[in-house]
Amino acid sequence: SKSLGNFILVHDLVKVIDPQIVRFFMATAHYRQPINYTEETLKDAEANLEKIKNAYRNLNYRKDGAAESLDDDKAWLELFAKLEDDFIEKMSDDFNAQNGITVVYEMIHQMNLYSNLEEVSSVVIADMSGRLTSLLDIFGIELTENNELLDETIEQMIEEREQARKDKDFETADAIRDQLKAEGIILEDTPQGMRWRR
């Protein structure tokens, strides 16, 4: 209510919070209704956006070692084509972003299932990534991040850390780990080997 002064302007909000989070937060309510802003709902939006970004990262991490194609590619491609159709149907109903985002959540659920398979296909990875990216682009949400530390540099540092550990040079290994942590890089052990995420 403007008379009570219990509102916040977006241009003030984005001075202190990542605009990507604000965009995603605003997509969780219908545009015709006021959005109930609280710190808790904003934190929920941040956590949910991070889940989407993690699903995207996890999937693209599997590019290395992915097969060109697999027998089950058709089923996965058809599933994601249907999910995209569902998204379009929801959004075509008076721009119902809230229901559209629900379809995005189903997409990332399926992406996570696919990422954990023993064998994956580069065809499916590209299709899933492309569809998710294009749908989120409608809300102005970007999944790729511009960071000063290049991916190639991170990979090289991880290789150097692994070599230092093999050589029992734990001081160097710890120093590299701390440097990566300072840059916001999280190292994770997976069945496919050491991986990292921002």
Short mmCIF file of C-alpha atoms in Angstrom, two decimals:
data_model
loop_
_atom_site.label_atom_id
_atom_site.label_comp_id
_atom_site.label_asym_id
_atom_site.label_seq_id
_atom_site.Cartn_x
_atom_site.Cartn_y
_atom_site.Cartn_z
CA SER A 1 0.00 0.00 0.00
CA LYS A 2 1.47 3.32 -1.06
CA SER A 3 -0.35 5.16 1.73
CA LEU A 4 1.24 2.91 4.37
CA GLY A 5 4.63 3.06 2.67
CA ASN A 6 5.11 -0.72 2.96
CA PHE A 7 6.44 -1.23 -0.54
CA ILE A 8 9.83 -1.37 -2.22
CA LEU A 9 10.80 -0.19 -5.70
CA VAL A 10 12.62 -2.56 -8.01
CA HIS A 11 15.28 0.01 -8.91
CA ASP A 12 16.12 0.25 -5.18
CA LEU A 13 16.07 -3.52 -4.74
CA VAL A 14 18.57 -4.23 -7.54
CA LYS A 15 21.12 -1.97 -5.87
CA VAL A 16 21.55 -4.55 -3.11
CA ILE A 17 20.43 -7.83 -4.75
CA ASP A 18 21.44 -9.57 -7.98
CA PRO A 19 18.91 -8.47 -10.65
CA GLN A 20 18.76 -12.08 -11.88
CA ILE A 21 17.31 -13.11 -8.51
CA VAL A 22 14.79 -10.26 -8.60
CA ARG A 23 13.66 -11.29 -12.10
CA PHE A 24 13.23 -14.88 -11.04
CA PHE A 25 11.39 -13.79 -7.88
CA MET A 26 8.98 -11.70 -9.95
CA ALA A 27 8.35 -14.64 -12.29
CA THR A 28 6.92 -16.65 -9.40
CA ALA A 29 3.76 -14.52 -9.23
CA HIS A 30 1.14 -13.56 -11.81
CA TYR A 31 1.71 -10.11 -13.27
CA ARG A 32 -1.86 -9.01 -12.46
CA GLN A 33 -1.38 -9.49 -8.72
CA PRO A 34 0.85 -7.68 -6.25
CA ILE A 35 3.96 -9.59 -5.25
CA ASN A 36 4.38 -10.29 -1.55
CA TYR A 37 7.98 -9.22 -0.95
CA THR A 38 9.75 -10.53 2.15
CA GLU A 39 13.38 -11.42 2.76
CA GLU A 40 12.31 -15.06 3.10
CA THR A 41 10.54 -15.18 -0.28
CA LEU A 42 13.55 -13.54 -1.90
CA LYS A 43 15.88 -16.12 -0.32
CA ASP A 44 13.59 -18.88 -1.63
CA ALA A 45 13.86 -17.40 -5.11
CA GLU A 46 17.66 -17.24 -4.80
CA ALA A 47 17.83 -20.89 -3.66
CA ASN A 48 15.52 -22.07 -6.46
CA LEU A 49 17.46 -20.15 -9.09
CA GLU A 50 20.67 -21.73 -7.80
CA LYS A 51 19.08 -25.18 -8.15
CA ILE A 52 18.31 -24.42 -11.79
CA LYS A 53 21.85 -23.18 -12.42
CA ASN A 54 23.31 -26.25 -10.70
CA ALA A 55 21.21 -28.59 -12.86
CA TYR A 56 22.48 -26.73 -15.94
CA ARG A 57 26.11 -26.92 -14.74
CA ASN A 58 25.82 -30.60 -13.81
CA LEU A 59 24.42 -31.46 -17.22
CA ASN A 60 27.07 -29.54 -19.14
CA TYR A 61 29.81 -31.02 -16.97
CA ARG A 62 28.92 -34.37 -18.56
CA LYS A 63 29.85 -33.10 -22.05
CA ASP A 64 33.32 -34.52 -21.62
CA GLY A 65 33.08 -38.22 -22.25
CA ALA A 66 29.52 -38.05 -23.62
CA ALA A 67 28.64 -40.34 -26.54
CA GLU A 68 27.67 -38.76 -29.86
CA SER A 69 24.29 -40.51 -29.65
CA LEU A 70 22.57 -43.30 -27.71
CA ASP A 71 19.57 -45.57 -28.20
CA ASP A 72 17.42 -43.69 -25.69
CA ASP A 73 18.06 -40.24 -27.23
CA LYS A 74 14.67 -40.12 -28.97
CA ALA A 75 12.72 -40.64 -25.74
CA TRP A 76 14.63 -37.85 -23.94
CA LEU A 77 14.32 -35.46 -26.88
CA GLU A 78 10.58 -36.11 -27.12
CA LEU A 79 10.18 -35.56 -23.38
CA PHE A 80 11.89 -32.17 -23.52
CA ALA A 81 9.99 -31.12 -26.63
CA LYS A 82 6.76 -31.92 -24.74
CA LEU A 83 7.91 -29.96 -21.69
CA GLU A 84 8.66 -26.96 -23.91
CA ASP A 85 5.16 -27.27 -25.42
CA ASP A 86 3.71 -27.37 -21.90
CA PHE A 87 5.64 -24.22 -21.00
CA ILE A 88 4.33 -22.41 -24.08
CA GLU A 89 0.77 -23.52 -23.27
CA LYS A 90 1.03 -22.23 -19.69
CA MET A 91 2.56 -18.93 -20.74
CA SER A 92 -0.02 -18.45 -23.49
CA ASP A 93 -2.72 -18.46 -20.79
CA ASP A 94 -2.50 -14.75 -19.93
CA PHE A 95 1.29 -14.94 -19.47
CA ASN A 96 0.97 -17.27 -16.51
CA ALA A 97 4.63 -17.17 -15.51
CA GLN A 98 4.00 -18.96 -12.22
CA ASN A 99 2.78 -22.09 -14.03
CA GLY A 100 5.51 -21.69 -16.64
CA ILE A 101 8.18 -21.80 -13.92
CA THR A 102 6.59 -25.02 -12.61
CA VAL A 103 7.40 -26.60 -15.99
CA VAL A 104 10.98 -25.31 -15.69
CA TYR A 105 11.25 -27.11 -12.34
CA GLU A 106 10.14 -30.33 -14.03
CA MET A 107 12.78 -29.75 -16.70
CA ILE A 108 15.58 -29.46 -14.16
CA HIS A 109 14.29 -32.54 -12.34
CA GLN A 110 14.61 -34.52 -15.58
CA MET A 111 18.00 -32.93 -16.32
CA ASN A 112 19.29 -34.06 -12.92
CA LEU A 113 18.05 -37.60 -13.59
CA TYR A 114 19.80 -37.57 -16.97
CA SER A 115 23.04 -36.12 -15.55
CA ASN A 116 23.30 -39.03 -13.13
CA LEU A 117 23.03 -41.72 -15.82
CA GLU A 118 26.14 -43.79 -16.48
CA GLU A 119 26.04 -42.92 -20.20
CA VAL A 120 24.86 -39.64 -21.68
CA SER A 121 24.62 -38.25 -25.20
CA SER A 122 25.98 -34.94 -26.46
CA VAL A 123 22.84 -34.61 -28.63
CA VAL A 124 20.55 -34.75 -25.59
CA ILE A 125 22.80 -32.47 -23.51
CA ALA A 126 22.74 -29.82 -26.24
CA ASP A 127 18.97 -30.12 -26.67
CA MET A 128 18.18 -29.92 -22.95
CA SER A 129 20.59 -27.01 -22.41
CA GLY A 130 19.28 -25.11 -25.42
CA ARG A 131 15.62 -25.47 -24.48
CA LEU A 132 16.15 -24.48 -20.85
CA THR A 133 18.29 -21.49 -21.84
CA SER A 134 15.73 -20.21 -24.36
CA LEU A 135 12.82 -20.53 -21.90
CA LEU A 136 14.62 -18.72 -19.09
CA ASP A 137 15.73 -16.05 -21.54
CA ILE A 138 12.06 -15.01 -21.70
CA PHE A 139 12.41 -13.83 -18.09
CA GLY A 140 15.84 -12.32 -18.65
CA ILE A 141 17.51 -15.10 -16.66
CA GLU A 142 21.00 -16.01 -17.86
CA LEU A 143 22.53 -19.36 -16.96
CA THR A 144 26.06 -18.58 -18.08
CA GLU A 145 28.16 -16.32 -15.90
CA ASN A 146 30.92 -13.88 -16.75
CA ASN A 147 33.75 -14.51 -14.32
CA GLU A 148 37.29 -13.19 -14.26
CA LEU A 149 38.73 -16.65 -13.70
CA LEU A 150 38.44 -18.57 -17.00
CA ASP A 151 37.26 -22.19 -17.07
CA GLU A 152 40.56 -23.27 -18.65
CA THR A 153 42.49 -21.65 -15.79
CA ILE A 154 40.33 -23.42 -13.21
CA GLU A 155 40.82 -26.79 -14.92
CA GLN A 156 44.60 -26.23 -14.97
CA MET A 157 44.64 -25.31 -11.27
CA ILE A 158 42.64 -28.44 -10.39
CA GLU A 159 45.09 -30.59 -12.38
CA GLU A 160 48.00 -28.97 -10.53
CA ARG A 161 46.25 -29.61 -7.20
CA GLU A 162 45.64 -33.28 -8.08
CA GLN A 163 49.31 -33.68 -9.06
CA ALA A 164 50.41 -32.04 -5.82
CA ARG A 165 48.25 -34.47 -3.86
CA LYS A 166 49.77 -37.43 -5.73
CA ASP A 167 53.23 -36.05 -4.92
CA LYS A 168 52.15 -35.70 -1.25
CA ASP A 169 52.77 -31.95 -1.52
CA PHE A 170 49.76 -31.14 0.65
CA GLU A 171 50.85 -27.58 1.33
CA THR A 172 50.62 -26.72 -2.40
CA ALA A 173 47.38 -28.68 -2.77
CA ASP A 174 45.80 -26.80 0.15
CA ALA A 175 47.01 -23.45 -1.18
CA ILE A 176 45.41 -24.10 -4.59
CA ARG A 177 42.19 -25.27 -2.91
CA ASP A 178 42.10 -22.07 -0.81
CA GLN A 179 42.75 -19.92 -3.86
CA LEU A 180 39.89 -21.58 -5.75
CA LYS A 181 37.62 -21.19 -2.73
CA ALA A 182 38.45 -17.48 -2.58
CA GLU A 183 37.36 -17.21 -6.21
CA GLY A 184 34.05 -18.88 -5.34
CA ILE A 185 34.96 -22.25 -6.88
CA ILE A 186 33.58 -25.32 -5.10
CA LEU A 187 35.31 -28.67 -5.67
CA GLU A 188 33.21 -31.85 -5.60
CA ASP A 189 34.09 -35.54 -5.83
CA THR A 190 31.70 -37.40 -8.16
CA PRO A 191 31.58 -40.91 -9.66
CA GLN A 192 32.92 -39.27 -12.84
CA GLY A 193 35.86 -37.76 -10.99
CA MET A 194 36.67 -34.36 -9.52
CA ARG A 195 34.41 -31.56 -10.75
CA TRP A 196 33.89 -27.95 -9.87
CA ARG A 197 31.18 -25.32 -9.85
CA ARG A 198 30.98 -21.64 -9.14
#
